[in-house]
Coordinates of C-alpha atoms and ligand atoms in Angstrom, one line a residue:
M1 CA 155.2 -7.7 33.6
S2 CA 157.0 -4.6 31.6
I3 CA 157.0 -2.9 27.9
S4 CA 160.0 -1.1 27.4
Y5 CA 161.2 0.9 24.0
T6 CA 164.3 2.8 23.4
V7 CA 164.6 5.4 20.4
Q8 CA 167.9 6.4 18.7
L9 CA 168.0 9.3 16.0
S10 CA 170.4 6.7 14.6
K11 CA 170.3 7.6 10.7
P12 CA 168.9 11.2 10.5
A13 CA 170.4 12.0 7.5
A14 CA 168.9 8.6 5.9
H15 CA 165.9 9.8 7.9
I16 CA 165.9 6.5 10.1
F17 CA 164.8 6.0 13.6
K18 CA 165.7 2.8 15.3
V19 CA 163.6 1.3 18.3
T20 CA 165.1 -1.1 20.7
Q21 CA 161.7 -2.8 22.7
E22 CA 161.3 -5.3 25.2
I23 CA 158.8 -7.5 26.3
S24 CA 159.4 -8.6 29.8
Q25 CA 156.8 -11.5 30.1
P26 CA 155.8 -12.4 26.1
D27 CA 152.9 -14.3 25.0
K28 CA 153.9 -17.8 25.4
N29 CA 152.4 -18.8 22.1
G30 CA 154.2 -16.6 20.0
Q31 CA 153.6 -13.0 20.9
I32 CA 152.0 -10.9 18.4
L33 CA 153.2 -6.9 17.4
S34 CA 151.3 -4.5 15.1
L35 CA 151.8 -0.9 14.5
P36 CA 148.3 1.1 13.7
A37 CA 146.7 1.5 10.2
W38 CA 145.7 5.0 11.1
I39 CA 146.4 7.9 13.9
P40 CA 143.4 9.2 15.9
G41 CA 142.1 12.7 14.5
S42 CA 142.5 11.7 11.0
Y43 CA 140.4 9.1 9.7
M44 CA 142.2 7.6 6.9
I45 CA 144.0 4.3 6.5
R46 CA 147.5 4.9 6.1
D47 CA 149.4 1.5 7.1
F48 CA 152.7 3.0 9.1
A49 CA 153.7 -0.5 8.8
K50 CA 155.1 0.1 5.7
N51 CA 157.7 2.6 7.0
V52 CA 159.1 -0.6 9.1
I53 CA 162.3 -1.2 7.0
Q54 CA 163.8 -3.4 9.0
I55 CA 163.3 -5.5 11.8
K56 CA 164.8 -8.5 14.2
A57 CA 163.7 -10.5 17.3
T58 CA 166.2 -12.1 20.0
S59 CA 165.4 -13.9 23.2
N60 CA 168.2 -14.7 26.0
N61 CA 171.1 -13.8 22.9
S62 CA 169.7 -16.3 20.6
K63 CA 167.3 -15.0 17.1
I64 CA 164.1 -15.5 17.3
E65 CA 161.7 -16.1 14.2
L66 CA 159.7 -13.5 13.3
H67 CA 156.5 -14.4 10.9
K68 CA 154.5 -11.2 9.3
I69 CA 150.6 -12.4 9.5
D70 CA 149.3 -9.6 7.7
K71 CA 150.3 -5.6 6.1
S72 CA 150.8 -4.6 10.1
T73 CA 151.1 -7.5 12.3
W74 CA 154.1 -9.9 13.2
Q75 CA 154.0 -12.8 15.4
A76 CA 157.1 -14.3 17.0
E77 CA 157.8 -17.5 17.7
P78 CA 156.9 -18.5 21.2
V79 CA 159.6 -17.8 24.1
S80 CA 160.0 -18.2 27.9
K81 CA 162.6 -15.5 28.5
P82 CA 161.8 -11.7 27.4
L83 CA 161.7 -10.7 23.6
I84 CA 163.9 -8.4 22.4
L85 CA 163.1 -6.6 18.8
E86 CA 164.8 -4.0 17.1
Y87 CA 163.6 -2.3 14.4
E88 CA 164.4 0.4 12.2
I89 CA 161.6 2.9 10.5
Y90 CA 161.7 5.3 7.9
A91 CA 160.9 8.5 8.7
W92 CA 160.3 11.2 5.8
D93 CA 157.0 12.3 5.9
L94 CA 156.6 16.1 6.9
S95 CA 153.1 16.3 8.9
V96 CA 151.5 16.3 11.8
R97 CA 150.2 12.7 11.5
T98 CA 153.4 10.3 11.2
A99 CA 156.9 11.0 11.5
H100 CA 160.0 13.1 10.2
M101 CA 164.1 13.4 10.9
D102 CA 166.6 14.6 9.1
M103 CA 169.3 16.8 10.1
T104 CA 167.4 20.0 10.9
H105 CA 165.0 18.2 14.0
A106 CA 163.3 14.8 14.7
F107 CA 159.5 14.5 14.9
F108 CA 157.4 11.7 15.5
N109 CA 154.1 10.3 16.8
G110 CA 154.4 7.1 18.6
S111 CA 151.5 5.2 16.4
S112 CA 154.2 5.7 13.9
L113 CA 157.3 4.0 15.8
F114 CA 156.0 2.0 18.9
L115 CA 154.8 -1.8 18.2
M116 CA 151.5 -2.7 20.0
A117 CA 152.4 -6.0 21.7
H118 CA 148.6 -7.5 21.6
G119 CA 147.4 -8.7 25.1
F120 CA 149.6 -6.1 26.8
E121 CA 147.4 -3.0 25.8
N122 CA 146.6 -1.9 28.9
E123 CA 150.3 -2.4 30.6
P124 CA 152.4 0.6 31.8
C125 CA 155.1 1.4 29.1
Q126 CA 158.4 3.2 29.8
L127 CA 159.9 5.2 27.1
E128 CA 164.0 6.0 26.6
I129 CA 164.9 8.8 24.7
K130 CA 168.4 8.5 23.5
Q131 CA 170.5 11.5 22.6
A132 CA 171.8 11.8 19.2
E133 CA 175.6 10.8 18.8
N134 CA 176.5 12.9 16.3
D135 CA 178.2 15.9 17.2
L136 CA 176.1 18.1 14.9
L137 CA 173.0 17.1 16.9
T138 CA 174.1 17.5 20.3
S139 CA 172.5 20.9 21.2
W140 CA 168.9 19.0 20.7
K141 CA 166.4 19.8 23.1
V142 CA 163.2 17.2 23.2
A143 CA 159.4 18.8 23.8
T144 CA 156.7 16.3 24.8
T145 CA 154.0 15.8 27.5
L146 CA 154.9 12.2 28.1
N147 CA 155.2 11.8 31.4
K148 CA 158.9 12.4 32.8
Q149 CA 160.9 9.8 35.0
K150 CA 164.3 10.6 34.8
T151 CA 165.6 13.3 31.8
N152 CA 168.5 15.7 31.8
P153 CA 168.1 19.2 31.5
A154 CA 167.5 19.0 27.4
G155 CA 164.6 16.2 27.9
F156 CA 166.1 13.4 26.8
G157 CA 166.0 10.1 29.1
L158 CA 163.3 8.3 30.5
Y159 CA 159.8 8.7 30.1
S160 CA 156.5 6.6 30.9
S161 CA 153.0 6.1 30.1
N162 CA 150.1 4.0 31.7
N163 CA 149.3 2.4 28.8
Y164 CA 149.7 2.2 24.9
D165 CA 146.9 4.7 23.9
E166 CA 149.0 6.8 26.1
L167 CA 152.1 6.4 24.7
I168 CA 150.6 6.8 21.4
D169 CA 149.0 10.2 22.4
H170 CA 152.2 12.6 23.1
P171 CA 153.8 13.2 19.9
V172 CA 157.3 14.0 20.6
E173 CA 159.6 17.0 18.6
I174 CA 163.6 16.9 18.7
G175 CA 165.3 19.8 17.6
N176 CA 166.7 23.3 18.4
F177 CA 163.5 24.8 18.6
T178 CA 162.4 28.3 20.3
E179 CA 159.9 28.2 23.0
F180 CA 157.9 30.4 25.2
D181 CA 155.0 29.5 28.1
F182 CA 152.3 31.2 29.6
Q183 CA 149.7 30.1 32.4
V184 CA 146.0 29.2 32.0
Q185 CA 143.7 28.3 34.6
N186 CA 147.0 27.4 36.6
V187 CA 148.1 25.2 33.7
Q188 CA 151.1 25.7 32.4
H189 CA 150.8 26.2 28.5
K190 CA 153.6 25.9 26.0
M191 CA 154.6 26.8 22.3
V192 CA 157.6 24.9 20.9
L193 CA 157.9 26.7 17.3
T194 CA 160.6 24.1 14.9
G195 CA 161.7 25.9 11.6
P196 CA 163.1 29.2 10.6
H197 CA 160.6 31.9 12.2
R198 CA 160.6 35.6 13.3
A199 CA 157.3 35.3 14.9
D200 CA 156.9 37.6 17.9
D201 CA 156.3 36.1 21.1
N202 CA 154.7 38.1 23.2
R203 CA 152.1 38.9 20.9
L204 CA 151.4 35.3 20.2
K205 CA 151.7 34.8 23.9
K206 CA 149.0 37.3 24.2
D207 CA 146.3 36.2 22.1
L208 CA 146.4 32.6 23.3
V209 CA 146.3 33.4 27.1
K210 CA 142.9 34.9 25.8
I211 CA 142.0 32.1 23.6
C212 CA 142.4 29.2 25.9
E213 CA 140.5 31.2 28.8
T214 CA 137.7 31.7 26.4
H215 CA 137.4 28.4 26.1
C216 CA 138.2 27.1 29.7
S217 CA 135.8 29.3 30.8
M218 CA 132.9 28.0 28.9
F219 CA 133.5 24.6 30.1
G220 CA 134.2 25.8 33.3
E221 CA 137.5 23.6 33.6
F222 CA 140.8 22.3 32.1
P223 CA 141.1 19.1 31.6
V224 CA 144.7 18.7 31.8
T225 CA 146.1 19.6 35.4
D226 CA 150.2 19.4 34.6
E227 CA 151.3 20.9 31.3
Y228 CA 149.7 21.6 27.7
L229 CA 152.0 21.7 24.4
F230 CA 151.7 23.4 21.2
L231 CA 154.1 22.0 18.8
V232 CA 154.3 24.2 15.7
M233 CA 156.6 22.9 12.5
V234 CA 156.9 26.2 10.6
T235 CA 157.6 26.0 7.1
G236 CA 157.2 27.7 4.0
D237 CA 153.7 26.5 3.3
G238 CA 152.2 24.1 5.3
Y239 CA 149.3 23.9 7.7
G240 CA 147.5 21.0 9.2
G241 CA 146.9 20.2 13.2
L242 CA 146.0 17.3 14.9
E243 CA 145.0 16.7 18.4
H244 CA 146.1 14.9 21.6
R245 CA 145.0 14.6 25.0
S246 CA 147.5 17.4 26.3
S247 CA 149.1 18.4 23.0
T248 CA 148.7 19.0 19.6
S249 CA 151.3 19.2 16.8
L250 CA 150.4 22.2 14.0
M251 CA 152.1 22.7 11.0
C252 CA 151.9 26.6 9.7
S253 CA 153.7 28.4 7.1
R254 CA 155.9 31.3 8.6
N255 CA 153.9 34.0 7.2
D256 CA 150.9 33.1 9.4
L257 CA 153.2 34.1 12.0
P258 CA 153.3 37.9 13.9
L259 CA 156.0 39.9 13.1
I260 CA 156.3 42.4 15.9
S261 CA 154.8 45.2 13.4
E262 CA 151.4 43.3 13.6
T263 CA 148.8 45.7 14.1
E264 CA 146.1 45.4 16.6
E265 CA 143.9 43.1 14.5
P266 CA 145.3 39.7 13.3
N267 CA 145.6 39.8 9.3
E268 CA 143.6 37.0 8.2
K269 CA 146.6 34.6 7.7
Y270 CA 147.5 35.2 11.1
R271 CA 143.8 34.9 12.2
N272 CA 144.0 31.6 10.2
F273 CA 146.7 30.3 12.5
L274 CA 145.1 31.4 15.8
G275 CA 141.9 29.6 14.8
L276 CA 143.8 26.4 14.2
C277 CA 145.2 26.4 17.7
S278 CA 142.1 27.6 19.0
H279 CA 140.4 24.5 16.9
E280 CA 143.0 21.8 18.2
Y281 CA 142.7 23.1 21.6
F282 CA 139.2 23.1 22.1
H283 CA 139.7 19.3 20.9
T284 CA 141.1 18.9 24.9
W285 CA 137.5 18.4 25.8
N286 CA 135.5 17.8 22.7
V287 CA 137.0 14.3 20.3
K288 CA 139.9 13.9 23.0
R289 CA 137.6 13.1 26.1
I290 CA 133.9 13.6 25.3
K291 CA 134.1 10.8 21.9
P292 CA 132.1 8.5 20.4
E293 CA 131.5 5.3 22.1
V294 CA 133.6 3.3 19.0
F295 CA 136.8 5.4 19.6
M296 CA 136.4 3.8 23.4
P297 CA 139.2 2.1 22.8
Y298 CA 140.2 2.9 19.1
D299 CA 140.6 0.0 17.0
L300 CA 143.3 0.7 15.4
A301 CA 143.6 -1.8 12.7
N302 CA 140.9 -0.7 11.0
E303 CA 138.3 1.7 10.0
S304 CA 136.1 3.0 12.9
Y305 CA 132.7 4.4 11.4
T306 CA 130.6 6.7 13.2
K307 CA 128.0 9.3 11.9
Q308 CA 129.0 11.7 14.8
L309 CA 132.5 13.7 13.3
W310 CA 129.6 16.3 12.6
A311 CA 129.9 17.0 16.5
F312 CA 133.6 16.3 16.4
E313 CA 134.8 18.6 13.8
G314 CA 131.7 20.8 12.9
I315 CA 130.8 22.2 16.9
T316 CA 135.0 22.7 17.1
S317 CA 135.5 24.2 14.1
Y318 CA 132.2 26.3 15.0
Y319 CA 134.0 27.4 18.4
D320 CA 137.1 27.5 16.9
E321 CA 135.9 30.6 15.5
L322 CA 133.8 32.0 17.6
A323 CA 136.4 31.8 20.6
L324 CA 138.4 34.3 18.6
I325 CA 135.7 37.3 19.0
R326 CA 134.6 36.0 22.4
S327 CA 137.9 36.7 23.8
G328 CA 138.2 39.9 21.9
V329 CA 141.1 38.4 19.6
I330 CA 138.9 39.5 16.5
S331 CA 136.6 42.1 15.8
C332 CA 132.9 41.3 15.1
K333 CA 133.7 42.3 11.3
S334 CA 136.2 40.0 11.1
Y335 CA 134.3 37.3 12.7
L336 CA 131.7 37.2 10.1
E337 CA 134.2 37.6 7.5
L338 CA 135.0 33.7 8.6
I339 CA 131.4 32.6 8.9
G340 CA 130.5 34.1 5.4
Q341 CA 133.7 32.2 3.7
T342 CA 132.5 29.1 5.5
I343 CA 128.8 29.8 4.4
T344 CA 130.4 30.5 0.6
R345 CA 132.7 27.2 0.7
V346 CA 129.4 24.8 1.4
L347 CA 127.4 26.8 -1.2
R348 CA 129.6 26.5 -4.1
G349 CA 129.3 22.6 -3.7
K350 CA 126.5 21.0 -5.2
G351 CA 127.6 17.7 -3.4
R352 CA 125.5 19.5 -0.6
L353 CA 122.3 18.3 -1.8
L354 CA 123.5 14.7 -2.4
Q355 CA 125.1 13.6 0.8
S356 CA 123.9 14.5 4.0
V357 CA 126.9 15.8 6.9
A358 CA 126.1 12.6 8.7
E359 CA 126.8 10.7 5.7
S360 CA 130.0 12.7 5.3
S361 CA 131.3 11.8 8.7
F362 CA 130.2 7.7 8.5
E363 CA 132.5 8.0 4.8
A364 CA 135.5 10.1 5.8
W365 CA 137.6 7.4 5.7
T366 CA 137.2 6.9 2.0
R367 CA 135.1 9.7 0.5
F368 CA 135.8 12.8 2.7
Y369 CA 139.8 11.9 3.2
K370 CA 140.6 10.5 -0.1
Q371 CA 138.6 12.8 -2.7
D372 CA 139.0 13.4 -6.4
E373 CA 138.2 16.6 -8.7
S374 CA 134.3 15.5 -8.4
A375 CA 134.4 16.4 -4.7
P376 CA 132.3 19.8 -4.8
N377 CA 130.0 17.8 -6.8
T378 CA 130.2 14.5 -4.7
I379 CA 130.5 14.9 -1.0
V380 CA 129.7 17.5 1.6
S381 CA 132.3 18.8 4.4
Y382 CA 131.4 17.7 8.3
Y383 CA 133.8 20.0 9.0
A384 CA 132.3 23.4 6.9
K385 CA 128.3 22.5 6.7
G386 CA 129.1 20.6 10.3
G387 CA 130.1 23.8 11.4
L388 CA 127.1 25.6 9.9
I389 CA 124.8 23.3 11.7
A390 CA 126.4 24.1 14.9
L391 CA 126.0 27.6 14.2
V392 CA 122.2 27.4 13.3
L393 CA 121.6 25.3 16.1
D394 CA 123.1 27.4 18.3
L395 CA 120.9 30.5 17.4
T396 CA 118.0 27.6 17.5
L397 CA 118.0 26.9 20.6
R398 CA 119.0 30.4 21.8
K399 CA 115.3 31.4 20.2
L400 CA 113.3 28.8 21.4
T401 CA 114.3 28.9 24.8
H402 CA 114.2 32.6 25.1
E403 CA 118.1 33.2 25.4
K404 CA 117.7 30.5 28.3
H405 CA 120.0 27.7 27.1
S406 CA 122.5 27.6 23.9
L407 CA 124.9 25.4 22.3
D408 CA 127.2 26.3 25.6
D409 CA 125.1 24.1 27.6
V410 CA 125.4 21.3 25.7
M411 CA 129.3 21.4 25.8
R412 CA 129.2 21.6 29.6
Y413 CA 126.3 18.7 30.0
L414 CA 128.9 16.6 27.3
W415 CA 131.8 17.8 29.1
L416 CA 130.4 16.7 33.1
N417 CA 128.2 13.8 31.9
F418 CA 130.7 12.1 29.1
G419 CA 133.9 13.4 28.6
K420 CA 135.0 13.9 32.3
K421 CA 133.0 10.5 33.5
N422 CA 135.2 8.7 30.6
I423 CA 131.7 7.4 28.9
G424 CA 131.1 7.6 25.1
L425 CA 128.7 8.5 22.9
V426 CA 126.5 6.0 20.9
E427 CA 124.9 7.1 17.7
G428 CA 122.1 9.8 18.2
Q429 CA 122.8 10.4 21.7
I430 CA 123.7 14.0 21.0
E431 CA 120.8 14.8 19.2
Q432 CA 119.1 13.6 22.0
I433 CA 121.1 15.2 25.2
I434 CA 120.4 18.4 22.8
N435 CA 116.3 17.8 23.3
E436 CA 116.5 17.3 27.0
V437 CA 119.3 19.8 28.2
C438 CA 117.5 22.5 26.4
G439 CA 113.9 20.8 26.8
V440 CA 113.3 21.2 23.0
D441 CA 112.4 18.8 20.2
L442 CA 114.7 19.5 17.4
N443 CA 114.2 15.9 15.9
D444 CA 112.6 17.7 12.8
F445 CA 115.8 20.0 12.4
F446 CA 118.3 17.0 12.8
A447 CA 116.3 14.9 10.1
R448 CA 116.2 17.6 7.6
F449 CA 120.1 19.5 8.3
L450 CA 122.0 16.8 9.6
Y451 CA 120.5 13.4 8.3
G452 CA 119.4 15.1 5.3
V453 CA 120.5 17.5 2.7
E454 CA 118.2 20.6 3.0
D455 CA 120.1 23.8 3.0
L456 CA 120.2 25.5 6.6
P457 CA 117.8 28.6 7.3
L458 CA 121.1 30.7 8.1
E459 CA 119.5 34.2 6.4
T460 CA 116.1 34.0 9.0
L461 CA 118.2 33.1 12.2
L462 CA 120.9 36.1 11.2
A463 CA 118.5 38.6 10.7
E464 CA 116.9 37.5 14.2
V465 CA 120.4 38.8 15.7
G466 CA 120.6 41.6 13.8
I467 CA 123.0 40.3 11.4
R468 CA 122.4 40.7 7.6
F469 CA 122.9 37.7 5.1
N470 CA 124.0 38.4 1.6
L471 CA 124.9 36.9 -1.7
R472 CA 126.3 37.6 -4.7
P473 CA 128.4 36.6 -7.7
T474 CA 131.7 35.0 -7.5
I475 CA 134.1 38.0 -8.7
S476 CA 137.7 36.3 -9.6
F477 CA 139.2 32.8 -8.8
D478 CA 140.8 33.6 -5.5
D479 CA 137.6 35.5 -4.3
K480 CA 136.8 33.4 -0.8
G481 CA 134.1 35.5 -0.1
G482 CA 132.8 36.6 3.4
T483 CA 133.4 40.3 1.9
P484 CA 131.2 42.7 -0.4
S485 CA 132.2 43.5 -3.7
E486 CA 131.6 46.4 -6.2
Q487 CA 132.3 44.4 -9.2
T488 CA 129.7 42.6 -10.7
N489 CA 130.7 39.4 -12.8
A490 CA 127.4 38.3 -14.9
V491 CA 129.5 35.0 -16.0
A492 CA 130.9 31.9 -15.0
F493 CA 133.0 29.3 -16.7
G494 CA 132.6 27.1 -13.9
A495 CA 136.0 25.3 -13.4
R496 CA 138.7 25.9 -11.4
F497 CA 142.5 26.2 -13.3
A498 CA 146.5 25.6 -12.3
E499 CA 149.0 26.2 -14.5
N500 CA 149.9 23.9 -16.8
G501 CA 153.4 25.2 -18.8
F502 CA 151.8 25.7 -21.8
G503 CA 148.3 26.6 -21.0
V504 CA 145.5 26.6 -18.5
K505 CA 144.7 23.3 -16.7
I506 CA 141.2 22.5 -15.6
V507 CA 141.4 20.6 -11.9
Q508 CA 137.7 21.0 -10.8
I509 CA 134.5 21.1 -13.0
Y510 CA 131.2 22.5 -11.1
S511 CA 127.8 20.6 -11.5
D512 CA 125.7 22.1 -14.1
S513 CA 128.3 24.5 -15.4
S514 CA 128.9 26.4 -18.2
A515 CA 132.3 23.8 -18.4
E516 CA 130.2 20.9 -17.8
S517 CA 128.0 21.6 -20.2
A518 CA 130.7 22.1 -22.6
G519 CA 132.1 18.9 -22.5
L520 CA 135.5 19.7 -20.9
A521 CA 136.7 17.9 -18.1
A522 CA 139.2 17.9 -15.4
G523 CA 142.7 17.2 -16.6
D524 CA 142.1 19.3 -19.8
T525 CA 144.4 21.8 -20.7
I526 CA 142.9 25.0 -22.3
I527 CA 145.5 26.5 -25.0
A528 CA 143.1 29.0 -26.5
I529 CA 139.6 31.0 -26.2
N530 CA 138.2 32.3 -29.7
E531 CA 141.4 31.1 -31.3
L532 CA 143.5 33.6 -28.7
Q533 CA 146.1 32.1 -26.6
V534 CA 145.1 32.0 -23.1
T535 CA 147.4 31.6 -20.0
K536 CA 146.5 31.1 -15.7
S537 CA 146.7 34.7 -15.4
S538 CA 145.0 36.4 -18.5
I539 CA 141.6 33.4 -18.7
E540 CA 140.1 34.8 -16.1
K541 CA 139.8 38.4 -17.5
V542 CA 139.1 37.0 -21.2
I543 CA 136.2 35.3 -19.3
S544 CA 135.1 37.9 -17.6
S545 CA 135.0 40.2 -20.4
Y546 CA 132.2 38.1 -22.4
P547 CA 128.4 38.9 -21.5
V548 CA 125.7 36.1 -20.7
A549 CA 125.0 33.5 -23.5
S550 CA 128.2 34.4 -25.5
K551 CA 129.6 31.5 -27.5
L552 CA 133.0 30.5 -27.0
V553 CA 135.5 28.6 -29.2
I554 CA 137.6 26.2 -26.6
H555 CA 140.9 24.6 -27.6
A556 CA 142.1 22.1 -25.3
F557 CA 144.2 18.9 -25.0
R558 CA 143.2 16.0 -23.7
R559 CA 145.6 14.1 -22.8
D560 CA 147.7 14.2 -26.0
E561 CA 144.5 14.8 -28.3
L562 CA 143.6 18.5 -29.4
K563 CA 139.6 18.6 -28.9
T564 CA 137.3 21.5 -29.8
F565 CA 134.7 22.4 -27.3
E566 CA 132.0 25.4 -27.8
L567 CA 130.9 26.5 -24.4
T568 CA 127.8 29.2 -24.0
L569 CA 128.3 31.1 -20.9
K570 CA 125.7 30.7 -18.4
E571 CA 125.1 33.7 -15.6
A572 CA 127.1 33.5 -12.2
E573 CA 125.3 31.6 -9.4
L574 CA 125.1 34.0 -6.2
T575 CA 127.0 31.5 -3.9
T576 CA 129.6 34.0 -2.6
C577 CA 128.3 35.0 1.0
Y578 CA 128.9 38.0 3.0
L579 CA 127.4 39.0 6.1
E580 CA 126.9 42.8 7.4
I581 CA 126.1 43.8 11.0
I582 CA 122.4 45.7 10.9
E583 CA 123.2 48.8 12.6
D584 CA 120.0 49.8 13.5
V585 CA 118.4 47.1 15.3
N586 CA 116.1 47.4 18.7
E587 CA 117.4 46.5 22.2
E588 CA 116.4 43.3 22.5
T589 CA 118.1 42.1 19.0
L590 CA 121.2 43.7 20.2
Q591 CA 121.1 41.8 23.9
K592 CA 121.0 39.0 21.6
R593 CA 123.9 39.5 19.7
N594 CA 125.7 40.2 22.2
N595 CA 124.9 37.4 24.2
W596 CA 125.8 35.3 21.6
L597 CA 129.3 36.7 20.4
T598 CA 130.2 38.7 23.9
P599 CA 128.9 36.9 26.4
G600 CA 131.4 37.6 29.3
L601 CA 133.7 34.8 30.3
T602 CA 131.4 33.5 33.3
P603 CA 129.5 30.5 32.3
R604 CA 125.8 30.6 32.7
T605 CA 124.5 28.4 35.3
Ligands
ZN701 ZN1 139.5 18.9 14.3

């Protein structure tokens, strides 16, 4: 029995991949084939089969009928000889989740390109990646962590996988990329950058080595033995990442990458890029190996519900930033700015008081991944609040066990006893493990903060490690928090705006705000305040020039109807957070802070 696939870059200008698939001994009752409806790591039904634009089947040189059974599935008429399928896939989605091809490069996830032969999911697969015939593309190379069988120096040729799950978990980039490599734990690591850029490879390498080493040291070992690959698509303003078992696909803006002139401390954009690399790398353990039982195996035809995404995305978000300071890549001040920004994001959304992080995980498929303008008021992010739960949990474990245990111990335990042994976690099991590993009873903690909607005790716990928690009003539309401000803005309009040709379009309205009370709604276009024209660049200044309780007359279009609204300006809420190091602390507090932020690189036994 064998299943083989051949990928041809048949019509790059039309964004079309051609795939030929051969099943040596197809199901005698009529082979069923399907494409996944979603890709692991991105919890939304995307129905990749909608991009199949042509498909035909033959066997023994005769045409075979294919019947479409549902949106993602076909069934071939029964045959006794090998079944050959030829299909074309439209690939014009520039994201880390699907496939994309033009005359500049080709990128695909197997979940967008390869039909799964039902009944043979666990059979080995072969993949041939063919060199493009187009003369303009002869200089292209291939980058992937798929297992090489027989390839030419550019990487075209034969690859293999042990099963379908593995086949679709190694994204493939083909083009004229730049690359550099480095070693971590004696494993080759490579970064491939596609798209025009002027990044300083040496700087990237220096920082990535430190970050990767920090994660490996915390877990005690790296799960990948042959090669780890960072595939980076460099664009004007892209951002995103998706984890895989031995690689990650990233998308970034070229302004995120460091130039030769980059100073020692990464600027905010470069810090975000390093955080993204750190995040996806941490997933190599947490979610690619330590994973919910419901993902083993993945049901790629339907939603897979779990309340555990707070642990897989929240804990990962916590460690992606923590590794930046623990590795010495960023300063303590810079790290506190990052946490302050996350706290700000959580505090600005009243949805945190309605939806728990466990519910946010479970409802990821619809409510988190299909957000509308009401999102800040109705949902909470299992990334942001999940990350803060991890932070509070870590500090609580350190406190309750008198520095004997921390979240690091829990992660090592999960790796050694679950991830490494290929055992999945059932719902609620992580909480039990935390109690057991650290000898504590945090059931009340989980009930209040994870399954409940209580705000986290950040101020008290941070004070115990010598960090001051401060809140201030938001001072401008692009105020992300994390830093103090001299400016005192007393009033808040309570909306987010975008430019809209002839006025200012309201993108979001916050619960209990001045704008909501006045009856304004997302989608309205404000053209004047107190009968004077406003634009996106002037509206902020106009609003902040009025004192609290001022009454404003707003002229705005709802659809094509001009309306008048009377708005009373409320006082700005204190929802913007910044943290500060308390310099004057005793030796014990200092030691606790150092244990947490700069523990050295040897894991505690
Ligand atoms: Zn993630």
